[in-house]
Each structure stands twice: as C-alpha cells, then as structure tokens.
mmCIF file of N, CA, C and O in Angstrom:
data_model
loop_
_atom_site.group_PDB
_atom_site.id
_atom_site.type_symbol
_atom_site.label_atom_id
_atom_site.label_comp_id
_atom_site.label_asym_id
_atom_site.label_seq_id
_atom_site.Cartn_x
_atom_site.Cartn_y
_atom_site.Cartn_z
ATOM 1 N N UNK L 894 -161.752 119.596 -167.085
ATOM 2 C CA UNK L 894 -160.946 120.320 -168.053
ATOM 3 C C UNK L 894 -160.891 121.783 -167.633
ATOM 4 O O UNK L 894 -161.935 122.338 -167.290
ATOM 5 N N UNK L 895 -159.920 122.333 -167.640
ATOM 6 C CA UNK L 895 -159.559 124.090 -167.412
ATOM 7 C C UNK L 895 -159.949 124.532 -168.025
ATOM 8 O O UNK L 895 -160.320 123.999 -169.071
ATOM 9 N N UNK L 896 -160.148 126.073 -167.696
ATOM 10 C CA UNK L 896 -160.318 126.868 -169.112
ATOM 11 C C UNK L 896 -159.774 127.283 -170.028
ATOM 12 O O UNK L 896 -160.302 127.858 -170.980
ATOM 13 N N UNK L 897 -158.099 126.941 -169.797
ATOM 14 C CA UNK L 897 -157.562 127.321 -170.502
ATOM 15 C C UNK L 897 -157.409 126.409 -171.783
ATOM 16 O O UNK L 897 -157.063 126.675 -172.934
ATOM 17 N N UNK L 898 -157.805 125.195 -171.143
ATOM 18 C CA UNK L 898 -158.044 124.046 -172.524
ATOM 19 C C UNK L 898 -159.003 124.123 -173.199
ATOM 20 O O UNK L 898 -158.852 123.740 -174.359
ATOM 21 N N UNK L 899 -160.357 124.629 -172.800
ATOM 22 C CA UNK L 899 -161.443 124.586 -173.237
ATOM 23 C C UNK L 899 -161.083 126.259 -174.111
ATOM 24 O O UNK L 899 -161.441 126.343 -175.286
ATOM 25 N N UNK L 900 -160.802 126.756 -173.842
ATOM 26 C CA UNK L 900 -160.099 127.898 -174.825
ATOM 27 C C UNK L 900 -159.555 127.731 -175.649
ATOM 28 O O UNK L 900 -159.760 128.490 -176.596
ATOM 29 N N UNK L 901 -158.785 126.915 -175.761
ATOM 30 C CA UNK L 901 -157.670 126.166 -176.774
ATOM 31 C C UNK L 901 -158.363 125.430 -177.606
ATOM 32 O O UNK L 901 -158.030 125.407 -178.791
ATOM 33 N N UNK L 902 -159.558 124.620 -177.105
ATOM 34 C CA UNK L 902 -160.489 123.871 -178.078
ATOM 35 C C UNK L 902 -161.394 124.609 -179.022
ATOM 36 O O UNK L 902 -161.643 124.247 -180.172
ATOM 37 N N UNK L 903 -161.922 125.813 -178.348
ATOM 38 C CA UNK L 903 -162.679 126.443 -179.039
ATOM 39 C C UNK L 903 -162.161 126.993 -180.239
ATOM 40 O O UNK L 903 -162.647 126.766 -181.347
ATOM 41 N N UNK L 904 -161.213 127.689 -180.033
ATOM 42 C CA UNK L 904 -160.271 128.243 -180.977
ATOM 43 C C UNK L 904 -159.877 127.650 -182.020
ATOM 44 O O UNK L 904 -159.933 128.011 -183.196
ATOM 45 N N UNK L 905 -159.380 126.503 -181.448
ATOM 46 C CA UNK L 905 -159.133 125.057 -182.203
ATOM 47 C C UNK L 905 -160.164 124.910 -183.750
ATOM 48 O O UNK L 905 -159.920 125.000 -184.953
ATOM 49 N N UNK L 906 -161.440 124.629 -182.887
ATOM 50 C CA UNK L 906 -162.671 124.503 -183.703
ATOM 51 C C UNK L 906 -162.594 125.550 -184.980
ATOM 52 O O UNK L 906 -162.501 125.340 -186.190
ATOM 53 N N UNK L 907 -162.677 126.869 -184.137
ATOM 54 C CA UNK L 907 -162.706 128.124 -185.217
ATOM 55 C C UNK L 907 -162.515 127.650 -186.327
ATOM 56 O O UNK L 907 -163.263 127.308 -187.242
ATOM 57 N N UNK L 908 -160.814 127.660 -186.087
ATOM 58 C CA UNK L 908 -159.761 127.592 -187.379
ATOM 59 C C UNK L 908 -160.561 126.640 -188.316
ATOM 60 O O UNK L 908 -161.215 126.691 -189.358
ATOM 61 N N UNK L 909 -160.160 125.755 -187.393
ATOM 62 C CA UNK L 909 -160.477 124.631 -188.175
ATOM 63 C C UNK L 909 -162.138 124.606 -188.792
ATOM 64 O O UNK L 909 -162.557 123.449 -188.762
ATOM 65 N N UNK L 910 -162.897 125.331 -189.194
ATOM 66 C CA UNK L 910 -163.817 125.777 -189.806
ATOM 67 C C UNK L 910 -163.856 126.365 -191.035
ATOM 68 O O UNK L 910 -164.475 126.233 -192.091
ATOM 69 N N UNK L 911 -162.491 127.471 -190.290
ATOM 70 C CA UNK L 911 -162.298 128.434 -191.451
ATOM 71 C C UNK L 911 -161.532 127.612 -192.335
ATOM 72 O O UNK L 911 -161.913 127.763 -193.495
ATOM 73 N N UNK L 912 -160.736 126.921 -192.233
ATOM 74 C CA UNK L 912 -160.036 126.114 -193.106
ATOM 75 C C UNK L 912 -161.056 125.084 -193.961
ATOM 76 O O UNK L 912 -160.678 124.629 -195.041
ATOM 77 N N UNK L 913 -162.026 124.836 -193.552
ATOM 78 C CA UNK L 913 -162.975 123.698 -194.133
ATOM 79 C C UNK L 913 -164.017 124.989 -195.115
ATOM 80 O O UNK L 913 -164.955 124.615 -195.820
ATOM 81 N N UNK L 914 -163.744 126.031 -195.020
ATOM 82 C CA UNK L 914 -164.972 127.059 -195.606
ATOM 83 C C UNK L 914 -163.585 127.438 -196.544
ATOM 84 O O UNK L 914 -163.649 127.172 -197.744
ATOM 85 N N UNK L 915 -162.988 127.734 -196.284
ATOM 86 C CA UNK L 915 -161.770 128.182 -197.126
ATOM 87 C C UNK L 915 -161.329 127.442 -198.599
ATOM 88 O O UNK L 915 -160.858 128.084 -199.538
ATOM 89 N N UNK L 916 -161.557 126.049 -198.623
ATOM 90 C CA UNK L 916 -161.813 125.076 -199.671
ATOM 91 C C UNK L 916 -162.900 125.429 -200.378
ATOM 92 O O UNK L 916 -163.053 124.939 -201.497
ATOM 93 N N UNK L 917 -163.701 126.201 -199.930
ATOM 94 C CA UNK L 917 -165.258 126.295 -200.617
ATOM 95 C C UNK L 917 -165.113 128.153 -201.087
ATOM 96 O O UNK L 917 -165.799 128.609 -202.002
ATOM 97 N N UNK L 918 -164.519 128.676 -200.605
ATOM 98 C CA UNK L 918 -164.670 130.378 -200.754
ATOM 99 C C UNK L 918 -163.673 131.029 -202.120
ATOM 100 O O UNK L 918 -163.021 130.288 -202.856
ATOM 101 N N UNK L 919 -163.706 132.115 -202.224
ATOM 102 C CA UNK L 919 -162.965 132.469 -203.088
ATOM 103 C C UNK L 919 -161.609 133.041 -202.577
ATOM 104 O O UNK L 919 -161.272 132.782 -201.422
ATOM 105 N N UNK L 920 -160.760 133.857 -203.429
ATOM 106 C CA UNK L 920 -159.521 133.962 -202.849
ATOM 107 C C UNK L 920 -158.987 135.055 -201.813
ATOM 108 O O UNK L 920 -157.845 135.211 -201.381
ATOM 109 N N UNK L 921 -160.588 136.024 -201.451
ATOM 110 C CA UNK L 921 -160.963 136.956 -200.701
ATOM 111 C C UNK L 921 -160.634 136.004 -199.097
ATOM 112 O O UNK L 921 -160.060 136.200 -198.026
ATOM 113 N N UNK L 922 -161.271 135.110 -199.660
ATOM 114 C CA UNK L 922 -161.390 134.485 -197.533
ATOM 115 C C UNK L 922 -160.148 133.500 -197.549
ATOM 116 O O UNK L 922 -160.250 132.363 -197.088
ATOM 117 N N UNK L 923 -158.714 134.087 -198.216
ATOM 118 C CA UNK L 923 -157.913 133.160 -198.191
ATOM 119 C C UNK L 923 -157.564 134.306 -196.895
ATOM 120 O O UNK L 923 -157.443 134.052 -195.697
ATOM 121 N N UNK L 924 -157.468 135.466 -197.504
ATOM 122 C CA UNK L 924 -156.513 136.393 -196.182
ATOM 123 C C UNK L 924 -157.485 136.361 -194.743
ATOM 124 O O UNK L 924 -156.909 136.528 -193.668
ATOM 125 N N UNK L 925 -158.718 136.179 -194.769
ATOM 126 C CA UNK L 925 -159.339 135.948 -193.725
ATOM 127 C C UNK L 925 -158.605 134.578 -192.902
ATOM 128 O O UNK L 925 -158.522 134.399 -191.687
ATOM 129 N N UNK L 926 -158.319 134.066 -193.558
ATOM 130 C CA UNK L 926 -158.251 132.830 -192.997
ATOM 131 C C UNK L 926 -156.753 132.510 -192.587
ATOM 132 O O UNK L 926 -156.477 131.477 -191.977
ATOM 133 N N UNK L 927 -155.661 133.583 -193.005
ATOM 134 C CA UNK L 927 -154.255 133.614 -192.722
ATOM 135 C C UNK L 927 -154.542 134.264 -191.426
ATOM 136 O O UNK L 927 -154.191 133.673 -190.404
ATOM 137 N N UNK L 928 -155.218 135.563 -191.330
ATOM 138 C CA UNK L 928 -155.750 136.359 -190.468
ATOM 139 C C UNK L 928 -156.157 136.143 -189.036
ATOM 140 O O UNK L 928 -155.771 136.659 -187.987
ATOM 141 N N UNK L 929 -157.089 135.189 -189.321
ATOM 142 C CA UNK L 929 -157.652 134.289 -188.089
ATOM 143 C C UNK L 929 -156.561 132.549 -187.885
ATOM 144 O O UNK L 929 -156.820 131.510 -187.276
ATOM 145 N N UNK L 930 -155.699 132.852 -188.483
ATOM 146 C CA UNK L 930 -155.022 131.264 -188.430
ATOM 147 C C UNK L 930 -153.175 131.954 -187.396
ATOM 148 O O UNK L 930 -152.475 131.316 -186.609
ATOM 149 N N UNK L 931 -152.996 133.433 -187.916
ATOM 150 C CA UNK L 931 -151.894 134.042 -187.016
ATOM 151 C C UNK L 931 -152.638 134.704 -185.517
ATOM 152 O O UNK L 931 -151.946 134.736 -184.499
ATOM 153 N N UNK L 932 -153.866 135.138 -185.492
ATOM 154 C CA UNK L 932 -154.484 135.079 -184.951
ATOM 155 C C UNK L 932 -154.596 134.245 -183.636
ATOM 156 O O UNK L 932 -154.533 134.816 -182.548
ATOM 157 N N UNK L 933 -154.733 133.125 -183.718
ATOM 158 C CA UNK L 933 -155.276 131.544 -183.497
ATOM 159 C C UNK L 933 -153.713 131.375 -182.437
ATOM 160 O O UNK L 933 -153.529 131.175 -181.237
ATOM 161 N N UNK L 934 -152.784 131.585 -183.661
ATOM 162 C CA UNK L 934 -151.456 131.059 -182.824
ATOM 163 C C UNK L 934 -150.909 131.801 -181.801
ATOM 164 O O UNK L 934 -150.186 131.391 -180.893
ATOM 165 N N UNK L 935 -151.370 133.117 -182.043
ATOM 166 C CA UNK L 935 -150.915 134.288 -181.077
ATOM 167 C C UNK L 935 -151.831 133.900 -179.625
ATOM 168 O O UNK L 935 -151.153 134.036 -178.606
ATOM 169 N N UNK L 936 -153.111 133.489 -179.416
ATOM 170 C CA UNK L 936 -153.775 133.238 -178.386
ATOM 171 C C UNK L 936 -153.091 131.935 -177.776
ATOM 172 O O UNK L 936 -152.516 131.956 -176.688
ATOM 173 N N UNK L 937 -153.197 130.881 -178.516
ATOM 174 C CA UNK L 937 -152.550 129.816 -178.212
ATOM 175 C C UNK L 937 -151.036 129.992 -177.307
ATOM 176 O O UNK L 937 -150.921 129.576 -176.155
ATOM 177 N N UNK L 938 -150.345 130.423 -177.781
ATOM 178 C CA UNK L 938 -148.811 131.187 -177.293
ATOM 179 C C UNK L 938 -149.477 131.816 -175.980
ATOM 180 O O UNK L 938 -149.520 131.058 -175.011
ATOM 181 N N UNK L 939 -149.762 132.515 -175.895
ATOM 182 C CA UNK L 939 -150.094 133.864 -175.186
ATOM 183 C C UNK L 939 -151.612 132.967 -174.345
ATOM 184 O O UNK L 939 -152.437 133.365 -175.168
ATOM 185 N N UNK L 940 -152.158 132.414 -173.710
ATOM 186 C CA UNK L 940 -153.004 131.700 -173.618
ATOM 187 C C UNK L 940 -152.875 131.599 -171.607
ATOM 188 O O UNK L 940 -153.809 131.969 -170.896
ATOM 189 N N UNK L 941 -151.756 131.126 -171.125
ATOM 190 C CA UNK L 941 -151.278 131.728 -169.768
ATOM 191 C C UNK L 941 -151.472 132.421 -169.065
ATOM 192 O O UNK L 941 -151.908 132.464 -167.914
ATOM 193 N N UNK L 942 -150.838 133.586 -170.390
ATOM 194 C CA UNK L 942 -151.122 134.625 -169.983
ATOM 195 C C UNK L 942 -151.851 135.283 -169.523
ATOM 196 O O UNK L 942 -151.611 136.068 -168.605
ATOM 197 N N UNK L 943 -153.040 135.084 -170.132
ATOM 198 C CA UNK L 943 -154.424 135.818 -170.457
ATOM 199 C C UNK L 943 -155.298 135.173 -169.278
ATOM 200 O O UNK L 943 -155.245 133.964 -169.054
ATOM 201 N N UNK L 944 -156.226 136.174 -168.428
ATOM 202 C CA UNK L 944 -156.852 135.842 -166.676
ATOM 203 C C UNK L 944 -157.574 134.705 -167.350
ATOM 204 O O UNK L 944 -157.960 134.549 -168.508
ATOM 205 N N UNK L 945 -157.642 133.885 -166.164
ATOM 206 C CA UNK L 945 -158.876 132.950 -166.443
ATOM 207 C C UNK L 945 -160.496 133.513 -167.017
ATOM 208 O O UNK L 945 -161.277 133.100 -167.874
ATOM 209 N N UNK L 946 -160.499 134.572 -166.122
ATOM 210 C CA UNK L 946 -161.827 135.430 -166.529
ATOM 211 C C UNK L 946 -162.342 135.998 -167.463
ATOM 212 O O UNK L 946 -163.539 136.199 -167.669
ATOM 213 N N UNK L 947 -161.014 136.421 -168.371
ATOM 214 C CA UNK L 947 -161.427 136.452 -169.424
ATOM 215 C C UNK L 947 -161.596 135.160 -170.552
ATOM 216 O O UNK L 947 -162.444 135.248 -171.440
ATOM 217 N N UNK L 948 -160.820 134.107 -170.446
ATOM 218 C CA UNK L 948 -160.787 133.433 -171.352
ATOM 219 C C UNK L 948 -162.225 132.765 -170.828
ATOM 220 O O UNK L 948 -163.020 132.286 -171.636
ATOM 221 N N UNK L 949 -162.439 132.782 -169.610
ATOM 222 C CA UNK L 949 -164.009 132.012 -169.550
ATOM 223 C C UNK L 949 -164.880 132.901 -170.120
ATOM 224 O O UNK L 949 -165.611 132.240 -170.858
ATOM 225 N N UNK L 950 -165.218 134.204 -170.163
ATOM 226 C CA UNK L 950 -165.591 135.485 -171.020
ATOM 227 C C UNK L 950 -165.856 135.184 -172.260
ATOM 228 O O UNK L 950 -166.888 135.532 -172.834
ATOM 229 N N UNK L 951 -164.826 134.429 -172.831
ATOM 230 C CA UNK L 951 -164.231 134.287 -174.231
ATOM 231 C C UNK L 951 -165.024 132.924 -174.799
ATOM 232 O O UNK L 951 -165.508 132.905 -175.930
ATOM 233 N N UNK L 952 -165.068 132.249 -174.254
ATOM 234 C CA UNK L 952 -165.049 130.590 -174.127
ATOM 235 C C UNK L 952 -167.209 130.517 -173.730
ATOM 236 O O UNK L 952 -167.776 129.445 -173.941
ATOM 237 N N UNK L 953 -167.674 131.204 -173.434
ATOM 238 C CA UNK L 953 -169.006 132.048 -173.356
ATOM 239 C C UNK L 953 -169.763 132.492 -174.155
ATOM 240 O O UNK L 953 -170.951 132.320 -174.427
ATOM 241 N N UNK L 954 -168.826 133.195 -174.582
ATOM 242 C CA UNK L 954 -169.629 134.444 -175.481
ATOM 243 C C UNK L 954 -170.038 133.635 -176.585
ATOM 244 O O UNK L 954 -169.422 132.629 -176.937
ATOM 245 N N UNK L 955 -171.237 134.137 -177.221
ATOM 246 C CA UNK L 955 -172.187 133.963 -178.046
ATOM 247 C C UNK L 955 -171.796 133.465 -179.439
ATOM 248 O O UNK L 955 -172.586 132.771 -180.078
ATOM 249 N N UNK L 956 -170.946 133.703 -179.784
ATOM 250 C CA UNK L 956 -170.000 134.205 -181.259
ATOM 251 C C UNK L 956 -168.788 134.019 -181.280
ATOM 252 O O UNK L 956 -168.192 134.513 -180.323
ATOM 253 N N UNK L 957 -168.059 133.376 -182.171
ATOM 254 C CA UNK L 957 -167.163 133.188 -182.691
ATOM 255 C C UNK L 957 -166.106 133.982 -182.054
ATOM 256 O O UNK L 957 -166.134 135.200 -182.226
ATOM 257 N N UNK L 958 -165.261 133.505 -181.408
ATOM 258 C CA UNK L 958 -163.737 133.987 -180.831
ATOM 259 C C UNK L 958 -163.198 134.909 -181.986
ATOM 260 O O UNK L 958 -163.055 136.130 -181.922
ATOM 261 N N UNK L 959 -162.959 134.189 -182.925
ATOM 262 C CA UNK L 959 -162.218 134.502 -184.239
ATOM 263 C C UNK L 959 -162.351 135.687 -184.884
ATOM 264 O O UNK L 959 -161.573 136.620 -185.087
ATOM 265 N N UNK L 960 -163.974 135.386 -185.292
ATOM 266 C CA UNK L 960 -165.048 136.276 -186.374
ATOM 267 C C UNK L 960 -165.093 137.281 -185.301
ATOM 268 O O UNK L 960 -164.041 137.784 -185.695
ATOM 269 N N UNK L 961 -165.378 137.964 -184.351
ATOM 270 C CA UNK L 961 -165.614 138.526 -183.275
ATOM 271 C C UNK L 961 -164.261 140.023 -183.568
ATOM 272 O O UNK L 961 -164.428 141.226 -183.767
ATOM 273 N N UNK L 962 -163.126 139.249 -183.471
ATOM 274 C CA UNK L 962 -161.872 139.832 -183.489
ATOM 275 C C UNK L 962 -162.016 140.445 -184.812
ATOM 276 O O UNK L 962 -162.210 141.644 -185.009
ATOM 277 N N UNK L 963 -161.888 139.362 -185.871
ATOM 278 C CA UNK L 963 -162.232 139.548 -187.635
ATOM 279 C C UNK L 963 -163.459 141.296 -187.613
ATOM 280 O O UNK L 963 -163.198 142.426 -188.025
ATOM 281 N N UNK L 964 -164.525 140.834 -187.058
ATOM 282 C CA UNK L 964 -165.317 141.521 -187.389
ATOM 283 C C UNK L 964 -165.009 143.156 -186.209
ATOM 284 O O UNK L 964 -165.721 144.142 -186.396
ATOM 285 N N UNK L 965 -164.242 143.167 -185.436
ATOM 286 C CA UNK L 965 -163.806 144.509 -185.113
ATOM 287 C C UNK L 965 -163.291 144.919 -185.733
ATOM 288 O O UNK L 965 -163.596 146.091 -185.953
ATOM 289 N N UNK L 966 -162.239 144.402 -186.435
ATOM 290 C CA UNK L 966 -161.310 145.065 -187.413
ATOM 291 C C UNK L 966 -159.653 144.848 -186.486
ATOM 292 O O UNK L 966 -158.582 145.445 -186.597
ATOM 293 N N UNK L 967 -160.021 143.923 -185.757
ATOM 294 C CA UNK L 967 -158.724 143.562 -184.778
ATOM 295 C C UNK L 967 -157.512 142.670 -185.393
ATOM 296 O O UNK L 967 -156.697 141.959 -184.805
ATOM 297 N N UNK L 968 -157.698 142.998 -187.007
ATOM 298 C CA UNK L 968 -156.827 141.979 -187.992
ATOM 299 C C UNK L 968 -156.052 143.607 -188.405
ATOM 300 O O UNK L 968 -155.140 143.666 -189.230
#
C-alpha cells in the first residue's frame, strides 16, 4: 500500500471518530467536527499533491492528523 493510501486511511479513521464522539458531545464539537470533516476533504482532494515525505511525516506522527491541525488553530 502507498502512502498516499495509508494517508487517506488515517484520515479516514480521524473523521470517522469524530463523527462517532460527535453523537456523544454537545453542540460545541458539532463545529469541531464540520471543521475537521472540510478539513478531511481538502487533504483528500489535495492528497497528490502533497510530497510523499510529508504525508509519510503525517501518517507517523504521534497524534492525530486532524486534532494536530484543530489544536494549532489551523481551522
């Protein structure tokens, strides 16, 4: 599998987390979750694009793709 799939999966996962926590949260982590879900689609799209090196970078790192972005303030 590439990395660019295994990027796509991870990401994948994210969402799909936030969407399963999103049923459980209040209406605060609804915009989190629009946030990280336009987010999500913009990488996906744009996914080509982006060096292998980083997405293996990405696909690595310790922490959440998503929350990572979320938690810079990259929303």
């Amino acid at each position: 599998m590439g990395i660019k799939n295994k990027f796509v999966k991870k990401i994948y996962a994210e969402l799909h987390q936030y969407k399963e926590l999103d049923d459980k949260q209040e209406s605060k982590e609804n915009s989190k979750l629009e946030k990280c879900s336009c987010t999500y689609k913009g990488y996906v799209s744009s996914a080509d694009e982006i060096s292998d090196m980083l997405l293996m970078n990405l696909v690595n790192q310790g922490t959440s793709i998503l929350e990572s972005i979320y938690d810079e303030g990259g929303f």
